[in-house]
Short mmCIF file of C-alpha atoms in Angstrom, two decimals:
data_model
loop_
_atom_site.label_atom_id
_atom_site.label_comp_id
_atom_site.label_asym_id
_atom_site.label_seq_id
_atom_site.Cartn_x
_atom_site.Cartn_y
_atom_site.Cartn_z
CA UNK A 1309 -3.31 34.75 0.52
CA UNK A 1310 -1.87 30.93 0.58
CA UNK A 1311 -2.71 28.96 -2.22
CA UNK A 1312 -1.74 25.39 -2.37
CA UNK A 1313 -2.38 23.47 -5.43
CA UNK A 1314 -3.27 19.59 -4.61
CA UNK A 1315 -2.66 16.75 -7.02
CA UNK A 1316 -2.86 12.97 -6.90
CA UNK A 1317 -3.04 9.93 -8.54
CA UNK A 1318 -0.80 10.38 -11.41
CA UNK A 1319 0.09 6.81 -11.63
CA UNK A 1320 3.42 6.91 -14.14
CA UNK A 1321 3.23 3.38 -15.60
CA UNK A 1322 5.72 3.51 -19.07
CA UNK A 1323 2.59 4.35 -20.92
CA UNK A 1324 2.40 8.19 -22.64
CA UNK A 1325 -1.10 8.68 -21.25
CA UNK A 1326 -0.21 8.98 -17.64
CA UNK A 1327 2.85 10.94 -18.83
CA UNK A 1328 1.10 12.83 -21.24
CA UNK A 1329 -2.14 13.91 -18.21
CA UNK A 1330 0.27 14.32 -15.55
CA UNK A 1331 3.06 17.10 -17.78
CA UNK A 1332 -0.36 18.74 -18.64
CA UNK A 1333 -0.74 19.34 -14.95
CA UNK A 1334 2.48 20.33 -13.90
CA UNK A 1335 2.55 22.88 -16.94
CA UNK A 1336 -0.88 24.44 -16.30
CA UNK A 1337 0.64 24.91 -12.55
CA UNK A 1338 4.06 26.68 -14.46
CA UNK A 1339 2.38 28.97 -16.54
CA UNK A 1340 -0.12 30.64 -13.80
CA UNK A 1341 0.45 34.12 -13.44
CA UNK A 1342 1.35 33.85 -9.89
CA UNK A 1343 3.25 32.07 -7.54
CA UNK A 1344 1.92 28.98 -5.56
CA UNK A 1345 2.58 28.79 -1.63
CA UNK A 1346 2.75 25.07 -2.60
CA UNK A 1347 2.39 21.95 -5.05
CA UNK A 1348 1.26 19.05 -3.20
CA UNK A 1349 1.24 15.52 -4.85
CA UNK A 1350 -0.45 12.82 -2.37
CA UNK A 1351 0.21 9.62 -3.44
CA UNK A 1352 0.68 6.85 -6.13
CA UNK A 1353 3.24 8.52 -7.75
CA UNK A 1354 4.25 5.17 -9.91
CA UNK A 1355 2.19 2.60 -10.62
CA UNK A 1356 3.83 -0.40 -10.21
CA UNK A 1357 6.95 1.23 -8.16
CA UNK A 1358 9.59 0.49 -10.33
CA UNK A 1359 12.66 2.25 -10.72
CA UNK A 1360 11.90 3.17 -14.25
CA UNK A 1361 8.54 5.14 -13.86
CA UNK A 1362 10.08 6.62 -10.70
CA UNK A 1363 13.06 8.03 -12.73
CA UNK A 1364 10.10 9.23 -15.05
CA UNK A 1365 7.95 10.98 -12.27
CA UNK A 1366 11.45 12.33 -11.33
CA UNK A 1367 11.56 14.35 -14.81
CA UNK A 1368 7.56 15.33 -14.59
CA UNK A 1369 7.48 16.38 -11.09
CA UNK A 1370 9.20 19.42 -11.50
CA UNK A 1371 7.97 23.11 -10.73
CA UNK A 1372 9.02 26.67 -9.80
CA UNK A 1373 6.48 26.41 -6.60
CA UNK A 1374 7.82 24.35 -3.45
CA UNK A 1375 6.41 20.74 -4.49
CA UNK A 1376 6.04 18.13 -2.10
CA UNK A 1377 5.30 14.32 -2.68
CA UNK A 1378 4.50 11.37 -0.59
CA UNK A 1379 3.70 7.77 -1.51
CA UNK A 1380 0.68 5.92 -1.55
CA UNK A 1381 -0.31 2.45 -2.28
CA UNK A 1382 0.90 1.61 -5.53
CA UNK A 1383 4.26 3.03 -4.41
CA UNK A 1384 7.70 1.68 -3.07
CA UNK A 1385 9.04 3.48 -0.42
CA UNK A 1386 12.93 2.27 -1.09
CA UNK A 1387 12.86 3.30 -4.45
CA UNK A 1388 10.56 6.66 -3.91
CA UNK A 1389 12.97 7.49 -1.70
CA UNK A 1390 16.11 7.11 -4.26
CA UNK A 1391 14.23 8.88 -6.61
CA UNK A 1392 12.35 11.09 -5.22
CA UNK A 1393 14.27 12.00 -2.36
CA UNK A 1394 17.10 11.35 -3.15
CA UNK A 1395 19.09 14.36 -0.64
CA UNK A 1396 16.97 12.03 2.59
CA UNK A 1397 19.82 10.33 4.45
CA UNK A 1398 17.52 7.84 6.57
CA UNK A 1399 19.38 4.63 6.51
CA UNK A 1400 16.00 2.93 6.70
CA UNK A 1401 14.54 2.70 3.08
CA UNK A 1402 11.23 1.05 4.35
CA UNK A 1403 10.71 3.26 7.05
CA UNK A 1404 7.43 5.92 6.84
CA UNK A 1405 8.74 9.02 4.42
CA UNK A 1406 7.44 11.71 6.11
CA UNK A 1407 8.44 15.58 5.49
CA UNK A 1408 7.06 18.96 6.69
CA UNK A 1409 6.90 22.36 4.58
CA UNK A 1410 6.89 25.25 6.71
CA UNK A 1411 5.87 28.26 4.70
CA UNK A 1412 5.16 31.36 5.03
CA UNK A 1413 1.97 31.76 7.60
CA UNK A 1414 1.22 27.90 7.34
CA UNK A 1415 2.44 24.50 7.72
CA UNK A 1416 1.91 21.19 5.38
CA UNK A 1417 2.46 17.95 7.63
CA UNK A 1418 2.71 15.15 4.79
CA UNK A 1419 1.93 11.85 6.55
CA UNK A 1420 3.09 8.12 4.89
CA UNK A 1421 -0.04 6.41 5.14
CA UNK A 1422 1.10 3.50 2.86
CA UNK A 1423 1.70 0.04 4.17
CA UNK A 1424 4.49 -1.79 2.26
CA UNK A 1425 2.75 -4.93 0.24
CA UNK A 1426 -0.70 -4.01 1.31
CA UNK A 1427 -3.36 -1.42 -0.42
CA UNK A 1428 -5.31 -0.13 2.51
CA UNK A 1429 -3.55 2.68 4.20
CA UNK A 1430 -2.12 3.46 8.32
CA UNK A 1431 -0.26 5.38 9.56
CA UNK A 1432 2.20 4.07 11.67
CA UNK A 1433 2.85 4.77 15.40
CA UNK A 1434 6.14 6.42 14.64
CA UNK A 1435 4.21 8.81 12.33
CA UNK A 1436 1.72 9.57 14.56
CA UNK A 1437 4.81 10.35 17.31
CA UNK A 1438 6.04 12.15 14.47
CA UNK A 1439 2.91 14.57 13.64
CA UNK A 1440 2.10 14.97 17.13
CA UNK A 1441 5.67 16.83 17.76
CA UNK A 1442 4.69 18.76 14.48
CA UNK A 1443 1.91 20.09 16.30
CA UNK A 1444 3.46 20.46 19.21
CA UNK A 1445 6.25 22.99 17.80
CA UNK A 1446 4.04 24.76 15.52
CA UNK A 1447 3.02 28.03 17.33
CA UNK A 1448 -0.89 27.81 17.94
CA UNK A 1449 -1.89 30.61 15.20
CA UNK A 1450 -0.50 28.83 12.42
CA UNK A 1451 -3.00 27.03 10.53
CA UNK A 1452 -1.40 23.15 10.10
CA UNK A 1453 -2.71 21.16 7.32
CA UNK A 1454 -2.40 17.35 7.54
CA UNK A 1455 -2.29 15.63 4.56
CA UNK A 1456 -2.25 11.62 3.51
CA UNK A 1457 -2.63 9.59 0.48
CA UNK A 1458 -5.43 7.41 1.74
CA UNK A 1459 -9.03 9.19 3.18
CA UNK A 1460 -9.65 7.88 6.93
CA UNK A 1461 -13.26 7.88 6.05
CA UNK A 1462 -15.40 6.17 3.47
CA UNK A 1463 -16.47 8.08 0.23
CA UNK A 1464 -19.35 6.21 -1.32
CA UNK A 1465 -16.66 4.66 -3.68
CA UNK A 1466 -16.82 1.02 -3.08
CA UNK A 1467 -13.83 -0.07 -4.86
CA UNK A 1468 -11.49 2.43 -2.86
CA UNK A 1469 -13.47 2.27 0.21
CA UNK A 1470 -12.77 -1.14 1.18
CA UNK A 1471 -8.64 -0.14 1.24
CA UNK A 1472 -9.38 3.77 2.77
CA UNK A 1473 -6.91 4.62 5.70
CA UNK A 1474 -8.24 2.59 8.82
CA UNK A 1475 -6.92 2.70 12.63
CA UNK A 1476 -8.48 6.79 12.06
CA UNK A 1477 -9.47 7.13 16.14
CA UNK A 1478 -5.32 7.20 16.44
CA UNK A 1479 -5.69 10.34 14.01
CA UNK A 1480 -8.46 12.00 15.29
CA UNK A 1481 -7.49 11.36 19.18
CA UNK A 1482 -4.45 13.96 18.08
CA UNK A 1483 -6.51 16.02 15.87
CA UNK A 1484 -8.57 16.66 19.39
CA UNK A 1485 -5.35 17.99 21.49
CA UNK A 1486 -4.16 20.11 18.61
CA UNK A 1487 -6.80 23.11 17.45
CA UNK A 1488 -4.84 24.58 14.82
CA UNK A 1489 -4.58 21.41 12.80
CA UNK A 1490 -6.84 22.94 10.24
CA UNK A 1491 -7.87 20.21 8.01
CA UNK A 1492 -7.27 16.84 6.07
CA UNK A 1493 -6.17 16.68 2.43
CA UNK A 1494 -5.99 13.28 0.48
CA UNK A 1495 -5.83 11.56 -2.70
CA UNK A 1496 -6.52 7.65 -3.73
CA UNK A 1497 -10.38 8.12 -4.61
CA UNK A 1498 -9.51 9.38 -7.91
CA UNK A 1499 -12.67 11.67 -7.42
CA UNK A 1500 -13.30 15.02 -6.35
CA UNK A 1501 -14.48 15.12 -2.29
CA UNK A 1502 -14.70 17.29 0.45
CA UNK A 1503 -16.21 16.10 3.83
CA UNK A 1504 -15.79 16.02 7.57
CA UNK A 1505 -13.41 14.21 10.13
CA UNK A 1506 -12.29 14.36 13.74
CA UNK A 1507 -14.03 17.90 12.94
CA UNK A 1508 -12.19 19.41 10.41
CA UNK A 1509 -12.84 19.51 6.41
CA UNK A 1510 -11.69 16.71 4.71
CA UNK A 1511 -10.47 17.86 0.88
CA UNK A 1512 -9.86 15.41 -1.41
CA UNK A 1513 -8.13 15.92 -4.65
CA UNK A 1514 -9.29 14.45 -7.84
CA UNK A 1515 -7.20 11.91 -9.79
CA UNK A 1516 -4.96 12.93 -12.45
CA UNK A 1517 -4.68 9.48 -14.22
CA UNK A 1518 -8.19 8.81 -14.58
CA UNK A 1519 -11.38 9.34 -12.04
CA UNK A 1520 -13.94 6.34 -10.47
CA UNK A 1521 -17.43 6.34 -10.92
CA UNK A 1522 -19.92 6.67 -7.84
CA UNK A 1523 -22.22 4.02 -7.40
CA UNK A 1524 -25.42 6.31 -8.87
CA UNK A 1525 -23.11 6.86 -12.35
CA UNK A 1526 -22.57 3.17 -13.12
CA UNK A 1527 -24.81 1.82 -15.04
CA UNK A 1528 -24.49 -1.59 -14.50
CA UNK A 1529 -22.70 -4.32 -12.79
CA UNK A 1530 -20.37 -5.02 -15.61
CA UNK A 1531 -19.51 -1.72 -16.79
CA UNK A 1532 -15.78 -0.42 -15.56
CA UNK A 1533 -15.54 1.92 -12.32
CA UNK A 1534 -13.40 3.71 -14.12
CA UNK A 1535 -13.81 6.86 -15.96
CA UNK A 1536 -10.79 7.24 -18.81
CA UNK A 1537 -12.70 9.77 -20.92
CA UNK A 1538 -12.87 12.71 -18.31
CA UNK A 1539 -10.13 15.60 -18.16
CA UNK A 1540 -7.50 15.07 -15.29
CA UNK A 1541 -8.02 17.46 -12.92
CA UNK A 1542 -6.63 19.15 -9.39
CA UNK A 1543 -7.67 21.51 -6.22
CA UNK A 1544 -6.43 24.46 -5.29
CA UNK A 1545 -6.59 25.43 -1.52
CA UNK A 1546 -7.03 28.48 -0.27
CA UNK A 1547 -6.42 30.09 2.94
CA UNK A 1548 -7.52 33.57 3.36
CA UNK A 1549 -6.39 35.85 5.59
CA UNK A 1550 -9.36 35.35 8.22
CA UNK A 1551 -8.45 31.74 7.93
CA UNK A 1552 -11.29 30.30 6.39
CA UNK A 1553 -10.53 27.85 3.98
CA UNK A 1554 -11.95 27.23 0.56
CA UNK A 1555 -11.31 25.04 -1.81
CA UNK A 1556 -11.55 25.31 -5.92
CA UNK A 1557 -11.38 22.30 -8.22
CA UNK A 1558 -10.13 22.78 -11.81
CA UNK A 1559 -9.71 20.22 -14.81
CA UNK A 1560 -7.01 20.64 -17.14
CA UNK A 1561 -6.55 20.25 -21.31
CA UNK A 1562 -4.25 17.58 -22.47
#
């Protein structure tokens, strides 16, 4: 059984309550009783992408499981990359960071959809070149999952919505010539979601740092879209050995 545990959205900003929600996730991950196929961490690693909260999310993101991280809008790509990855020889700091994990029985393409000094997400030609030879040399009965920091579809979440991942009929143009691309995992709502597109499931994780109200939970125009009270939480995803997916959502004690 493959079991991939999905965060997002941890948002290290200097303050102890990001630190403090996001080493309560990473140590509810260490002490399971089993080994993870994966730890996945889509997006907006830092807040404000400074060196300092990226040498901090350097210390945090930590585990025993294979963990994998790409940015997302709140992040820098030259200094994710020293930090983060810091064994990447590209001499192109700015470029897309994208990475593969090829496990055992499945495949995690992690896709930059970040564009530098803007919010809304797209991924670049290059990293559509890039998937599509992922694809490509994947055999056919290995289940590929493609995953993103920003959603290429709208999630009733007007505040998010309006920066989602657009330019999507690239993505689901190469979803079409590829059948074992499996399905779509993001981050950036900072809610729980799991819908459809080009399709295949679309599985986004909850946020760690905090989570955004949906339009039917706010009770006014004035009040905050954001939910600070509420437990951070994660996804696991599973892939059985018939290949059916499923996905759990959990919410950790800080």
């Amino acid at each position: 059984m493959i079991v991939i545990a999905h965060v997002s959205d941890i948002h290290i900003d200097g303050d102890e309550r990001a630190t403090d929600r996001t080493r309560a996730v990473l140590r509810y991950l260490e002490e399971l009783p089993y080994g993870l196929s994966a730890v996945l961490v889509t997006g907006d690693i830092a807040d404000h992408g400074t060196p300092d909260e990226y040498a901090t999310a350097r210390e945090l993101l930590t585990s025993r499981h294979p963990l994998l991280v790409c940015p997302g809008n709140h992040d820098d790509r030259a200094a994710f990359r020293k930090a983060l990855l810091p064994q990447e020889t590209s001499t192109l700091p700015y470029a897309p960071v994208n990475q593969v994990l090829r496990g055992e029985g499945f495949v995690i393409a992690l896709c930059d959809s970040s564009v530098p000094g803007e919010h809304q997400g797209l991924l670049a030609d290059e990293t559509l070149e890039w998937l599509d030879a992922v694809l490509a040399g994947t055999p056919p009965e290995l289940p590929v999952l493609v995953a993103f920091h920003h959603p290429p579809v709208s999630l009733h979440t007007p505040y998010v919505d309006e920066i989602r991942q657009f330019g999507e009929e690239r993505l689901a143009a190469l979803a079409d010539r590829h059948p074992h691309l499996t399905a779509f995992l993001a981050g950036h709502a900072h809610t729980a979601a799991a819908t459809t597109f080009a399709g295949r499931p679309l599985l986004v994780a909850p946020g760690v740092v905090s989570a955004l109200r949906l339009p039917w939970e706010n009770p006014g125009p004035d009040s905050p879209h954001v939910h600070l009270d509420l437990p951070p939480a994660l996804a696991f995803h599973v892939l059985g050995e018939d290949g059916r997916l499923t996905t759990h959502y959990r919410t950790v004690t800080v």
